[in-house]
Amino acid sequence: MVNLTIDGQKVSVPQGTTIMQAAATVGIDIPRLCYLKDINEISACKVCVVEIQGQNRVVTACTTPVQEDLVVYTNSPKARSVRRTNVELILSQHDCLCATCVRSGNCSLQKLANDLGIYDIPYERDVVDMPWNQDFPLIRDSKKCIKCMRCVQICDKVQKLHIWDVQNTGSRTTVDVAGNVTIEDSDCSLCGQCITHCPVGALKERNDVPKIYEALADTSKVTVVQVAPAVRTAWAEAFNLTPEQATEGRLVAALKRVGFDYVFDTCYAADVTIMEEGTELLEHLANPQDHSWPMFTSCCPGWVSYVNKKYPYFVPNLSTTKSPQQIFGALTKSFFAQQKGLKPKEICSISIMPCVSKKREAALFSMRSSGTHDVDIVLTTRELIRLLRAEHINPAYLDEQPFDNPLGQSTGAGVIFGATGGVMEAALRTAYKVVEGKEAPMDAFVDVRGEGDEAGRKVRTFKLGGTVLRTCTVSGLGNAGKLLEDLKAGRVQYDFVEVMACPGGCVGGGGQPIHDGEERAAELGSKLYALDSERPLRQSHLNPDVQALYKEFLEKPLGEKSEALLHSDHVKEHNYQ
């Protein structure tokens, strides 16, 4: 162990620990902007400078290892002065229009400047404005970029997509799309991890809230909104609701207060997804010679985009079942429209998702089974929060309301779609019933949940009838890429594989609320599993509304109508209209 003193406190930590990490063990939080543990430890911002007794120059706490008997001052006059100067220099190249920034109030640079008492910038302003397609679902504002390199590192080290790169040198250094291509022509999957790991407002989702107001003002439209399972784990934190207050019922009430005509649960569509995808898996197992192996889940549009762009060889392995968002949109403009005597064009179909990639998915030409866009507008969880705030809605004072019917009832299986392993577990619950003729014990497939091995994989085997089913769940596109390479080389073999583009699944999606430096997917995923355990029905095939859907409308999974409305070959992933 190494012994040192930090701000007068005795500290003992293992050799190799950085000063920043050592300080954290005794509750001393050293300011920083660029630092992300194990991802971005390059001291690019020079904000975490500290003074060491006996040394003339300050050092960066994030990269300097501890030494025996060091005496460190994290906020001495010298350290504070250098830190202030470095922040002022950053601000001189930053668009400081905080009042119109999407991250105002949740910006690490803004907080740091306030904490340092910086109310004026003594240096000449030099803000670079680079063009960007404002219609693309992901927006980069070069005027706000602080060159911290977080977006570069999260995309390179975790997602392995290498979308971003450094351009120019010296004071003209900036970040842009790598390879001298536009973002539209890049391999970007729109996972949004660069957004949630940006400390400022340089990256954000396209703002589609104005489209909501247009739809609400259009008296010729019936507004139908669906809410994804992962959204309910995080939406209420912006309003400081207790866990007891942060219910689905209050979320429904808030959306009704906004003015939406119908509020439905995407978990219902997740149950339908299981009926289709589970049946598809069993059909593959019954006729293995007719299919490519393994069968991949297809509910994550970031993952589907990734396969199309990086590994088109594996496109035939994707389940043809659409994502719950698109299944819901298709049913809204067919089954629901029929029940309400409406034409598809008279419905504005809106989804609230934890995901940025869902915005692109909704625009795909292949997602127009109703003759028009099955989903018209997609909001992220962050946009939902901004919408409720704009409407001056305080959910704490609302009485709970149930989801509307007939597309509102769901099971626990639909709820857990938002956590890694959830789709796999939900599918196995229903597949077991079909094959074995009885319900599986509720803990039969919990082993597919959570973090995997060093390669990010959770590999398990289960018996279905006389067949041994080899399953694999993986989240994060970097892990997915390694998996595909191993599959292509024949190093591993599986029958059914679930992939989520975002680490931890949808709960860790690029559209979720941002907590700088925190990875919250595991915590939020546990909330979904808790909701699952509380549901009276926990298997998709037991959902009475889903049973009625097939009896009254679809007839059967993989039937002619189901194939037309709820399936896609995913080959036309890049086609928009």
Coordinates of C-alpha atoms in Angstrom, one line a residue:
M1 CA 0.0 0.0 0.0
V2 CA 1.1 3.6 -0.7
N3 CA 0.6 6.2 2.0
L4 CA 0.1 9.9 1.2
T5 CA -1.7 13.0 2.4
I6 CA -4.4 14.7 0.4
D7 CA -5.8 18.0 1.7
G8 CA -4.7 17.1 5.2
Q9 CA -6.2 13.7 5.2
K10 CA -4.1 10.5 5.5
V11 CA -4.8 8.1 2.6
S12 CA -3.6 4.5 2.0
V13 CA -4.2 3.0 -1.4
P14 CA -2.7 0.3 -3.6
Q15 CA 0.3 1.1 -5.8
G16 CA -0.7 2.3 -9.2
T17 CA -3.7 4.2 -8.0
T18 CA -4.0 7.7 -9.4
I19 CA -4.3 10.8 -7.2
M20 CA -7.8 11.3 -8.4
Q21 CA -8.8 7.8 -7.4
A22 CA -7.0 8.1 -4.1
A23 CA -8.8 11.4 -3.3
A24 CA -12.2 9.8 -4.1
T25 CA -11.6 7.2 -1.3
V26 CA -11.8 9.9 1.3
G27 CA -14.6 11.8 -0.3
I28 CA -12.5 14.5 -2.1
D29 CA -14.0 15.1 -5.5
I30 CA -11.4 16.6 -7.8
P31 CA -13.0 18.6 -10.7
R32 CA -12.6 17.2 -14.2
L33 CA -14.2 17.4 -17.6
C34 CA -12.7 14.8 -19.9
Y35 CA -12.1 11.9 -17.5
L36 CA -14.1 8.6 -17.9
K37 CA -12.7 5.7 -15.9
D38 CA -11.0 3.1 -18.1
I39 CA -12.2 4.9 -21.2
N40 CA -10.8 8.4 -21.4
E41 CA -7.9 8.9 -19.1
I42 CA -5.8 11.3 -21.2
S43 CA -5.9 14.5 -19.2
A44 CA -7.1 16.4 -22.3
C45 CA -8.9 19.2 -20.4
K46 CA -6.2 19.8 -17.7
V47 CA -9.0 20.7 -15.2
C48 CA -8.0 18.1 -12.6
V49 CA -4.7 19.8 -11.8
V50 CA -3.4 19.6 -8.2
E51 CA -0.3 20.8 -6.4
I52 CA 2.2 18.5 -4.9
Q53 CA 4.3 19.8 -2.0
G54 CA 7.9 20.4 -3.1
Q55 CA 7.1 20.5 -6.9
N56 CA 7.1 23.7 -8.9
R57 CA 4.5 22.5 -11.5
V58 CA 1.0 21.3 -11.0
V59 CA 0.1 17.8 -12.2
T60 CA -3.1 16.2 -13.6
A61 CA -4.7 14.0 -10.9
C62 CA -6.3 11.7 -13.4
T63 CA -3.0 10.4 -14.8
T64 CA -0.5 10.9 -12.0
P65 CA 0.0 7.8 -9.8
V66 CA 0.4 8.1 -6.1
Q67 CA 3.8 7.9 -4.4
E68 CA 4.9 7.3 -0.9
D69 CA 4.6 10.3 1.4
L70 CA 3.2 12.6 -1.2
V71 CA 1.5 15.7 0.1
V72 CA -1.2 16.8 -2.3
Y73 CA -3.3 20.0 -2.3
T74 CA -6.3 19.7 -4.6
N75 CA -7.5 23.3 -4.3
S76 CA -4.5 25.3 -3.3
P77 CA -4.2 28.9 -4.7
K78 CA -1.8 27.6 -7.3
A79 CA -4.0 24.7 -8.4
R80 CA -7.1 26.8 -8.3
S81 CA -5.5 29.5 -10.4
V82 CA -4.3 27.1 -13.1
R83 CA -7.6 25.3 -13.1
R84 CA -9.5 28.6 -13.5
T85 CA -7.2 29.7 -16.4
N86 CA -7.7 26.3 -18.2
V87 CA -11.5 26.5 -17.8
E88 CA -11.4 30.1 -19.1
L89 CA -9.4 29.0 -22.2
I90 CA -12.0 26.2 -22.8
L91 CA -14.8 28.7 -22.5
S92 CA -13.1 31.0 -25.0
Q93 CA -13.7 28.4 -27.7
H94 CA -17.1 27.4 -26.5
D95 CA -20.6 28.7 -27.4
C96 CA -21.7 30.0 -24.0
L97 CA -25.3 30.6 -24.9
C98 CA -26.4 28.4 -22.0
A99 CA -30.0 29.6 -22.0
T100 CA -30.6 28.0 -25.3
C101 CA -28.6 24.8 -24.7
V102 CA -30.2 21.4 -24.2
R103 CA -27.8 20.7 -21.4
S104 CA -28.3 23.9 -19.4
G105 CA -28.6 22.8 -15.8
N106 CA -27.0 19.5 -16.5
C107 CA -23.7 20.6 -18.0
S108 CA -20.3 19.8 -16.3
L109 CA -18.6 22.8 -17.9
Q110 CA -21.4 25.1 -16.7
K111 CA -21.2 23.8 -13.2
L112 CA -17.4 24.0 -13.1
A113 CA -17.5 27.6 -14.4
N114 CA -20.0 28.5 -11.7
D115 CA -18.1 26.8 -9.0
L116 CA -14.9 28.7 -10.0
G117 CA -16.8 32.0 -10.0
I118 CA -16.1 32.6 -13.7
Y119 CA -18.5 35.3 -14.8
D120 CA -16.3 36.8 -17.6
I121 CA -13.8 35.4 -20.1
P122 CA -10.6 37.4 -20.4
Y123 CA -9.5 35.8 -23.7
E124 CA -10.6 36.5 -27.3
R125 CA -13.5 34.4 -28.3
D126 CA -12.8 31.9 -31.1
V127 CA -15.7 29.6 -31.7
V128 CA -15.7 27.2 -34.7
D129 CA -19.0 26.6 -36.4
M130 CA -19.1 23.6 -38.8
P131 CA -22.1 22.6 -40.9
W132 CA -24.3 19.7 -39.9
N133 CA -27.4 18.1 -41.3
Q134 CA -30.1 19.2 -38.8
D135 CA -32.5 16.5 -40.0
F136 CA -30.2 13.7 -39.0
P137 CA -31.3 12.0 -35.7
L138 CA -28.0 12.8 -34.0
I139 CA -26.9 16.5 -34.0
R140 CA -23.4 17.7 -33.4
D141 CA -22.8 21.3 -32.5
S142 CA -19.2 22.1 -33.1
K143 CA -19.6 25.5 -31.3
K144 CA -20.0 23.6 -28.1
C145 CA -17.3 21.0 -28.5
I146 CA -14.6 21.2 -25.8
K147 CA -12.3 18.6 -27.4
C148 CA -12.4 16.3 -24.4
M149 CA -12.4 13.3 -26.7
R150 CA -15.0 11.4 -24.8
C151 CA -17.1 10.8 -27.9
V152 CA -14.1 9.5 -29.7
Q153 CA -13.1 7.1 -26.9
I154 CA -16.6 5.7 -26.1
C155 CA -17.1 5.0 -29.8
D156 CA -13.6 3.5 -30.3
K157 CA -13.2 1.5 -27.1
V158 CA -16.7 0.4 -26.2
Q159 CA -18.8 0.4 -29.4
K160 CA -15.8 -0.1 -31.7
L161 CA -17.4 1.9 -34.5
H162 CA -14.8 4.6 -34.8
I163 CA -17.2 7.2 -36.1
W164 CA -15.4 10.2 -34.6
D165 CA -11.8 11.4 -35.0
V166 CA -9.6 14.3 -34.2
Q167 CA -9.0 16.9 -37.0
N168 CA -6.4 19.7 -37.3
T169 CA -3.8 20.6 -34.7
G170 CA -3.1 23.2 -32.0
S171 CA -5.8 25.7 -31.3
R172 CA -7.7 24.5 -34.4
T173 CA -8.0 21.0 -33.1
T174 CA -11.6 19.7 -33.3
V175 CA -13.6 16.5 -33.6
D176 CA -15.5 15.4 -36.6
V177 CA -16.7 12.4 -38.5
A178 CA -13.8 10.1 -39.3
G179 CA -12.7 9.2 -42.8
N180 CA -13.8 12.5 -44.4
V181 CA -17.4 11.4 -44.8
T182 CA -20.7 12.8 -43.7
I183 CA -22.5 11.3 -40.7
E184 CA -25.2 10.0 -43.1
D185 CA -22.6 8.0 -45.0
S186 CA -20.7 6.8 -41.9
D187 CA -21.2 3.5 -40.1
C188 CA -23.0 5.3 -37.2
S189 CA -25.6 3.0 -35.7
L190 CA -27.2 5.9 -33.7
C191 CA -26.7 4.1 -30.4
G192 CA -26.3 7.6 -28.9
Q193 CA -23.5 6.6 -26.4
C194 CA -21.5 9.6 -27.6
I195 CA -24.4 11.8 -26.5
T196 CA -24.8 10.4 -23.1
H197 CA -21.0 10.6 -22.5
C198 CA -20.5 14.1 -23.7
P199 CA -20.1 16.5 -20.7
V200 CA -21.6 19.4 -22.6
G201 CA -24.2 20.0 -25.3
A202 CA -22.0 19.3 -28.3
L203 CA -24.0 16.2 -29.1
K204 CA -27.7 15.8 -28.8
E205 CA -30.7 14.1 -30.4
R206 CA -32.8 15.9 -33.1
N207 CA -35.5 17.9 -31.3
D208 CA -38.9 16.5 -32.4
V209 CA -40.9 18.1 -29.6
P210 CA -42.2 20.8 -32.1
K211 CA -43.7 18.1 -34.2
I212 CA -45.7 17.0 -31.1
Y213 CA -47.3 20.4 -30.8
E214 CA -48.2 20.4 -34.5
A215 CA -49.9 17.0 -34.1
L216 CA -51.8 18.1 -31.0
A217 CA -53.0 21.3 -32.8
D218 CA -54.2 19.3 -35.8
T219 CA -57.9 18.6 -35.1
S220 CA -58.0 16.1 -38.0
K221 CA -55.5 13.8 -36.2
V222 CA -56.0 11.3 -33.4
T223 CA -52.8 11.2 -31.3
V224 CA -51.7 7.8 -30.1
V225 CA -48.6 7.5 -28.0
Q226 CA -46.7 4.4 -26.8
V227 CA -44.2 4.3 -24.0
A228 CA -41.3 1.9 -24.0
P229 CA -40.5 -0.2 -20.9
A230 CA -37.1 1.4 -20.2
V231 CA -38.6 4.9 -20.2
R232 CA -40.5 4.2 -17.0
T233 CA -37.2 3.5 -15.1
A234 CA -35.8 7.0 -15.5
W235 CA -38.5 9.6 -16.6
A236 CA -39.5 10.6 -13.1
E237 CA -36.1 11.4 -11.7
A238 CA -36.2 14.8 -13.3
F239 CA -39.2 15.6 -11.2
N240 CA -37.7 14.3 -7.9
L241 CA -40.4 11.7 -7.5
T242 CA -40.0 9.0 -4.9
P243 CA -40.1 5.4 -6.1
E244 CA -43.6 5.1 -4.8
Q245 CA -44.7 8.2 -6.8
A246 CA -42.8 7.3 -10.0
T247 CA -45.5 4.9 -11.3
E248 CA -46.6 4.0 -14.8
G249 CA -50.0 5.4 -13.8
R250 CA -48.6 8.9 -13.2
L251 CA -46.7 8.7 -16.5
V252 CA -49.9 7.9 -18.2
A253 CA -51.7 10.8 -16.4
A254 CA -48.9 13.2 -17.4
L255 CA -49.2 12.3 -21.0
K256 CA -53.0 12.6 -20.9
R257 CA -52.5 16.1 -19.4
V258 CA -50.3 17.0 -22.4
G259 CA -53.3 16.2 -24.5
F260 CA -52.6 12.9 -26.2
D261 CA -55.9 11.1 -27.1
Y262 CA -54.6 7.5 -26.3
V263 CA -51.7 6.3 -24.2
F264 CA -50.6 2.7 -24.7
D265 CA -47.8 0.5 -23.4
T266 CA -45.1 -0.7 -25.8
C267 CA -44.8 -3.7 -23.5
Y268 CA -48.0 -4.9 -25.2
A269 CA -46.2 -4.9 -28.5
A270 CA -43.2 -6.6 -26.9
D271 CA -45.6 -9.4 -26.0
V272 CA -46.7 -9.6 -29.6
T273 CA -43.0 -9.6 -30.6
I274 CA -42.5 -12.7 -28.5
M275 CA -45.4 -14.4 -30.1
E276 CA -43.9 -13.8 -33.5
E277 CA -40.2 -14.2 -32.7
G278 CA -40.7 -17.1 -30.4
T279 CA -42.7 -18.9 -33.1
E280 CA -40.1 -18.0 -35.6
L281 CA -37.4 -19.6 -33.5
L282 CA -39.3 -22.8 -33.1
E283 CA -39.9 -22.9 -36.8
H284 CA -36.1 -22.5 -37.4
L285 CA -35.4 -25.3 -34.9
A286 CA -37.9 -27.6 -36.6
N287 CA -36.4 -26.9 -40.1
P288 CA -32.7 -26.1 -39.4
Q289 CA -31.7 -26.8 -43.0
D290 CA -33.8 -23.9 -44.3
H291 CA -32.2 -21.2 -42.1
S292 CA -29.0 -19.4 -41.3
W293 CA -27.7 -20.0 -37.8
P294 CA -27.8 -18.7 -35.2
M295 CA -31.0 -16.7 -35.2
F296 CA -30.5 -13.1 -34.0
T297 CA -33.0 -11.0 -32.2
S298 CA -34.0 -7.9 -34.2
C299 CA -35.8 -5.6 -31.8
C300 CA -32.8 -3.2 -31.4
P301 CA -32.6 -0.9 -34.5
G302 CA -29.0 0.1 -33.6
W303 CA -28.0 -3.6 -33.8
V304 CA -29.9 -4.1 -37.0
S305 CA -28.2 -1.1 -38.5
Y306 CA -24.8 -2.3 -37.3
V307 CA -25.3 -5.7 -39.0
N308 CA -26.4 -4.1 -42.3
K309 CA -23.4 -1.7 -42.4
K310 CA -20.6 -3.8 -40.9
Y311 CA -21.6 -7.4 -41.3
P312 CA -24.1 -7.8 -44.1
Y313 CA -23.1 -11.5 -44.3
F314 CA -25.3 -12.0 -41.2
V315 CA -28.4 -10.1 -42.3
P316 CA -30.2 -13.4 -43.1
N317 CA -29.6 -14.5 -39.5
L318 CA -31.8 -11.6 -38.2
S319 CA -35.2 -12.5 -37.0
T320 CA -37.7 -11.0 -39.5
T321 CA -39.9 -9.8 -36.6
K322 CA -40.0 -6.0 -36.3
S323 CA -39.1 -4.2 -33.1
P324 CA -41.9 -3.6 -30.6
Q325 CA -42.0 0.1 -31.6
Q326 CA -42.7 -0.8 -35.2
I327 CA -45.1 -3.6 -34.3
F328 CA -47.1 -1.2 -32.2
G329 CA -47.1 1.4 -35.0
A330 CA -48.3 -1.2 -37.5
L331 CA -51.1 -2.4 -35.2
T332 CA -52.1 1.1 -34.3
K333 CA -52.7 2.0 -37.9
S334 CA -54.4 -1.3 -38.8
F335 CA -56.1 -3.2 -35.9
F336 CA -56.7 -0.1 -33.7
A337 CA -57.7 2.1 -36.7
Q338 CA -60.2 -0.6 -37.7
Q339 CA -61.7 -0.8 -34.2
K340 CA -62.1 3.0 -34.1
G341 CA -63.3 3.4 -37.6
L342 CA -60.2 5.5 -38.6
K343 CA -58.0 5.7 -41.6
P344 CA -54.3 5.2 -41.0
K345 CA -53.6 8.8 -42.2
E346 CA -56.0 10.1 -39.5
I347 CA -53.7 8.7 -36.8
C348 CA -50.5 10.3 -35.6
S349 CA -48.5 7.5 -34.1
I350 CA -46.0 8.7 -31.5
S351 CA -43.5 6.6 -29.5
I352 CA -41.4 7.6 -26.4
M353 CA -38.2 5.6 -26.4
P354 CA -34.9 5.4 -24.5
C355 CA -33.2 5.4 -27.9
V356 CA -31.9 7.7 -30.6
S357 CA -31.8 5.0 -33.3
K358 CA -35.6 4.6 -33.1
K359 CA -35.9 7.9 -34.8
R360 CA -34.1 6.5 -37.9
E361 CA -36.0 3.2 -37.7
A362 CA -39.4 5.0 -37.9
A363 CA -38.3 6.7 -41.1
L364 CA -37.3 3.5 -42.9
F365 CA -39.3 2.8 -46.1
S366 CA -39.8 -0.8 -44.9
M367 CA -41.7 0.4 -41.8
R368 CA -44.7 1.6 -43.8
S369 CA -46.9 -1.5 -43.7
S370 CA -50.0 0.6 -43.1
G371 CA -49.3 2.6 -46.3
T372 CA -47.9 5.5 -44.4
H373 CA -45.2 5.7 -41.7
D374 CA -46.3 3.3 -39.0
V375 CA -44.6 5.5 -36.4
D376 CA -44.7 9.2 -37.2
I377 CA -42.8 10.8 -34.3
V378 CA -40.2 9.4 -31.9
L379 CA -39.2 11.2 -28.7
T380 CA -36.4 10.2 -26.4
T381 CA -36.9 10.0 -22.6
R382 CA -35.0 13.3 -22.4
E383 CA -37.5 14.9 -24.9
L384 CA -40.4 13.6 -22.9
I385 CA -39.0 15.3 -19.8
R386 CA -38.6 18.6 -21.7
L387 CA -42.1 18.3 -23.0
L388 CA -43.6 17.8 -19.6
R389 CA -41.6 20.7 -18.2
A390 CA -42.7 22.9 -21.1
E391 CA -46.3 22.1 -20.2
H392 CA -45.6 22.9 -16.5
I393 CA -46.8 19.5 -15.4
N394 CA -45.8 18.3 -12.0
P395 CA -46.5 14.5 -12.0
A396 CA -46.5 14.4 -8.2
Y397 CA -49.9 16.1 -8.1
L398 CA -51.5 13.8 -10.7
D399 CA -53.8 10.9 -9.9
E400 CA -52.7 7.7 -11.6
Q401 CA -54.5 6.6 -14.7
P402 CA -54.3 3.2 -16.5
F403 CA -53.0 2.6 -20.0
D404 CA -55.7 2.7 -22.6
N405 CA -57.1 -0.5 -24.2
P406 CA -57.0 -2.6 -26.3
L407 CA -53.3 -2.1 -26.7
G408 CA -52.4 -1.3 -23.1
Q409 CA -52.3 -4.6 -21.2
S410 CA -48.9 -6.3 -20.9
T411 CA -47.1 -9.0 -19.1
G412 CA -43.8 -9.1 -17.1
A413 CA -42.2 -10.6 -20.2
G414 CA -42.9 -7.5 -22.2
V415 CA -41.5 -5.3 -19.4
I416 CA -38.1 -6.9 -19.2
F417 CA -37.4 -6.2 -22.9
G418 CA -35.6 -3.0 -21.8
A419 CA -32.8 -4.9 -20.0
T420 CA -30.1 -7.0 -21.5
G421 CA -31.2 -10.6 -21.6
G422 CA -34.8 -9.6 -21.3
V423 CA -35.9 -10.5 -24.8
M424 CA -34.1 -13.8 -24.5
E425 CA -35.8 -14.7 -21.3
A426 CA -39.2 -13.6 -22.5
A427 CA -38.9 -15.7 -25.6
L428 CA -37.8 -18.8 -23.7
R429 CA -40.8 -18.5 -21.3
T430 CA -43.2 -18.8 -24.2
A431 CA -41.1 -21.3 -26.3
Y432 CA -41.0 -23.6 -23.3
K433 CA -44.8 -23.5 -23.0
V434 CA -45.2 -24.3 -26.7
V435 CA -42.8 -27.2 -26.7
E436 CA -43.3 -28.7 -23.2
G437 CA -47.0 -28.0 -23.0
K438 CA -46.7 -26.5 -19.5
E439 CA -45.4 -23.3 -18.0
A440 CA -41.8 -23.1 -17.0
P441 CA -40.8 -22.2 -13.4
M442 CA -40.4 -18.5 -13.3
D443 CA -36.8 -18.7 -12.4
A444 CA -36.0 -21.2 -15.2
F445 CA -34.3 -18.7 -17.4
V446 CA -32.9 -16.0 -15.1
D447 CA -29.4 -17.0 -15.9
V448 CA -29.6 -15.1 -19.2
R449 CA -29.8 -11.8 -17.3
G450 CA -27.0 -9.3 -16.6
E451 CA -23.4 -8.9 -17.4
G452 CA -21.5 -11.6 -19.4
D453 CA -18.0 -12.9 -19.3
E454 CA -14.9 -11.0 -20.4
A455 CA -16.2 -10.9 -24.0
G456 CA -19.5 -9.5 -22.7
R457 CA -21.4 -12.7 -23.4
K458 CA -23.8 -14.6 -21.3
V459 CA -23.8 -18.1 -22.7
R460 CA -26.3 -20.7 -21.5
T461 CA -27.9 -24.0 -22.6
F462 CA -31.5 -25.0 -22.1
K463 CA -33.5 -28.1 -23.0
L464 CA -36.6 -27.6 -25.1
G465 CA -38.3 -31.0 -25.7
G466 CA -35.5 -33.2 -27.0
T467 CA -33.5 -30.3 -28.2
V468 CA -30.5 -28.6 -26.5
L469 CA -30.8 -24.8 -27.2
R470 CA -27.5 -22.9 -27.0
T471 CA -28.2 -19.2 -26.2
C472 CA -26.0 -16.1 -26.0
T473 CA -26.9 -12.6 -24.9
V474 CA -24.6 -9.7 -25.5
S475 CA -24.8 -5.9 -25.2
G476 CA -22.6 -3.2 -26.6
L477 CA -21.6 -3.1 -30.2
G478 CA -18.0 -3.7 -29.4
N479 CA -18.9 -7.0 -27.8
A480 CA -21.3 -7.8 -30.7
G481 CA -18.5 -7.3 -33.2
K482 CA -16.2 -9.8 -31.4
L483 CA -19.1 -12.2 -31.3
L484 CA -19.8 -12.0 -35.0
E485 CA -16.1 -12.5 -35.8
D486 CA -16.0 -15.6 -33.7
L487 CA -19.2 -16.9 -35.3
K488 CA -17.9 -16.2 -38.8
A489 CA -14.6 -18.0 -38.0
G490 CA -16.5 -21.0 -36.5
R491 CA -14.9 -20.5 -33.1
V492 CA -18.3 -20.6 -31.3
Q493 CA -21.8 -21.9 -32.2
Y494 CA -25.1 -20.8 -30.8
D495 CA -28.8 -21.3 -31.8
F496 CA -30.4 -18.1 -30.5
V497 CA -28.6 -14.8 -29.8
E498 CA -29.9 -11.6 -28.3
V499 CA -27.9 -8.4 -29.0
M500 CA -28.5 -4.9 -27.7
A501 CA -26.5 -2.0 -29.1
C502 CA -26.3 -0.1 -25.8
P503 CA -24.3 -1.6 -22.9
G504 CA -26.8 -3.0 -20.4
G505 CA -29.7 -2.9 -22.9
C506 CA -32.3 -0.2 -23.6
V507 CA -32.2 1.1 -20.0
G508 CA -28.7 2.3 -20.9
G509 CA -29.9 3.8 -24.2
G510 CA -28.6 6.9 -25.8
G511 CA -31.9 8.7 -25.2
Q512 CA -32.0 8.2 -21.4
P513 CA -31.3 11.0 -18.9
I514 CA -27.6 11.9 -18.6
H515 CA -25.7 11.5 -15.4
D516 CA -22.2 12.5 -16.2
G517 CA -19.6 9.8 -15.5
E518 CA -22.2 7.3 -14.2
E519 CA -23.2 4.0 -15.8
R520 CA -26.7 3.2 -14.6
A521 CA -27.9 0.4 -16.8
A522 CA -27.6 -2.3 -14.1
E523 CA -29.5 -0.2 -11.6
L524 CA -32.3 0.7 -14.0
G525 CA -32.5 -2.8 -15.3
S526 CA -33.2 -4.1 -11.8
K527 CA -36.2 -1.8 -11.8
L528 CA -37.7 -3.6 -14.8
Y529 CA -37.1 -7.0 -13.2
A530 CA -38.8 -5.8 -10.1
L531 CA -41.8 -4.7 -12.2
D532 CA -41.8 -8.1 -13.9
S533 CA -42.0 -9.9 -10.5
E534 CA -45.0 -7.8 -9.6
R535 CA -47.0 -8.4 -12.7
P536 CA -49.9 -10.9 -12.3
L537 CA -49.1 -12.3 -15.8
R538 CA -45.4 -12.9 -16.7
Q539 CA -45.6 -14.8 -19.9
S540 CA -46.5 -13.1 -23.3
H541 CA -48.8 -15.9 -24.4
L542 CA -51.0 -15.4 -21.4
N543 CA -51.8 -11.7 -22.3
P544 CA -55.6 -11.8 -22.9
D545 CA -55.4 -8.7 -25.2
V546 CA -52.7 -10.4 -27.3
Q547 CA -54.8 -13.6 -27.4
A548 CA -57.8 -11.4 -28.6
L549 CA -55.6 -9.8 -31.2
Y550 CA -54.8 -13.1 -32.8
K551 CA -58.3 -14.4 -32.5
E552 CA -60.0 -11.3 -34.0
F553 CA -57.4 -9.9 -36.4
L554 CA -54.0 -11.7 -37.0
E555 CA -55.3 -15.3 -36.8
K556 CA -51.9 -16.8 -35.9
P557 CA -48.2 -16.0 -35.4
L558 CA -46.3 -16.1 -38.7
G559 CA -49.7 -16.0 -40.5
E560 CA -50.3 -14.1 -43.7
K561 CA -51.5 -11.0 -42.0
S562 CA -48.7 -11.1 -39.4
E563 CA -46.1 -11.5 -42.1
A564 CA -47.5 -8.5 -43.9
L565 CA -47.7 -6.2 -40.9
L566 CA -45.2 -7.4 -38.3
H567 CA -42.2 -8.7 -40.3
S568 CA -39.4 -7.2 -42.4
D569 CA -36.4 -8.7 -44.2
H570 CA -34.2 -5.8 -42.8
V571 CA -32.3 -5.7 -46.1
K572 CA -33.7 -2.3 -47.0
E573 CA -32.4 -0.8 -43.7
H574 CA -31.0 2.3 -45.4
N575 CA -34.0 3.2 -47.5
Y576 CA -36.0 6.2 -46.2
Q577 CA -39.1 8.0 -47.3

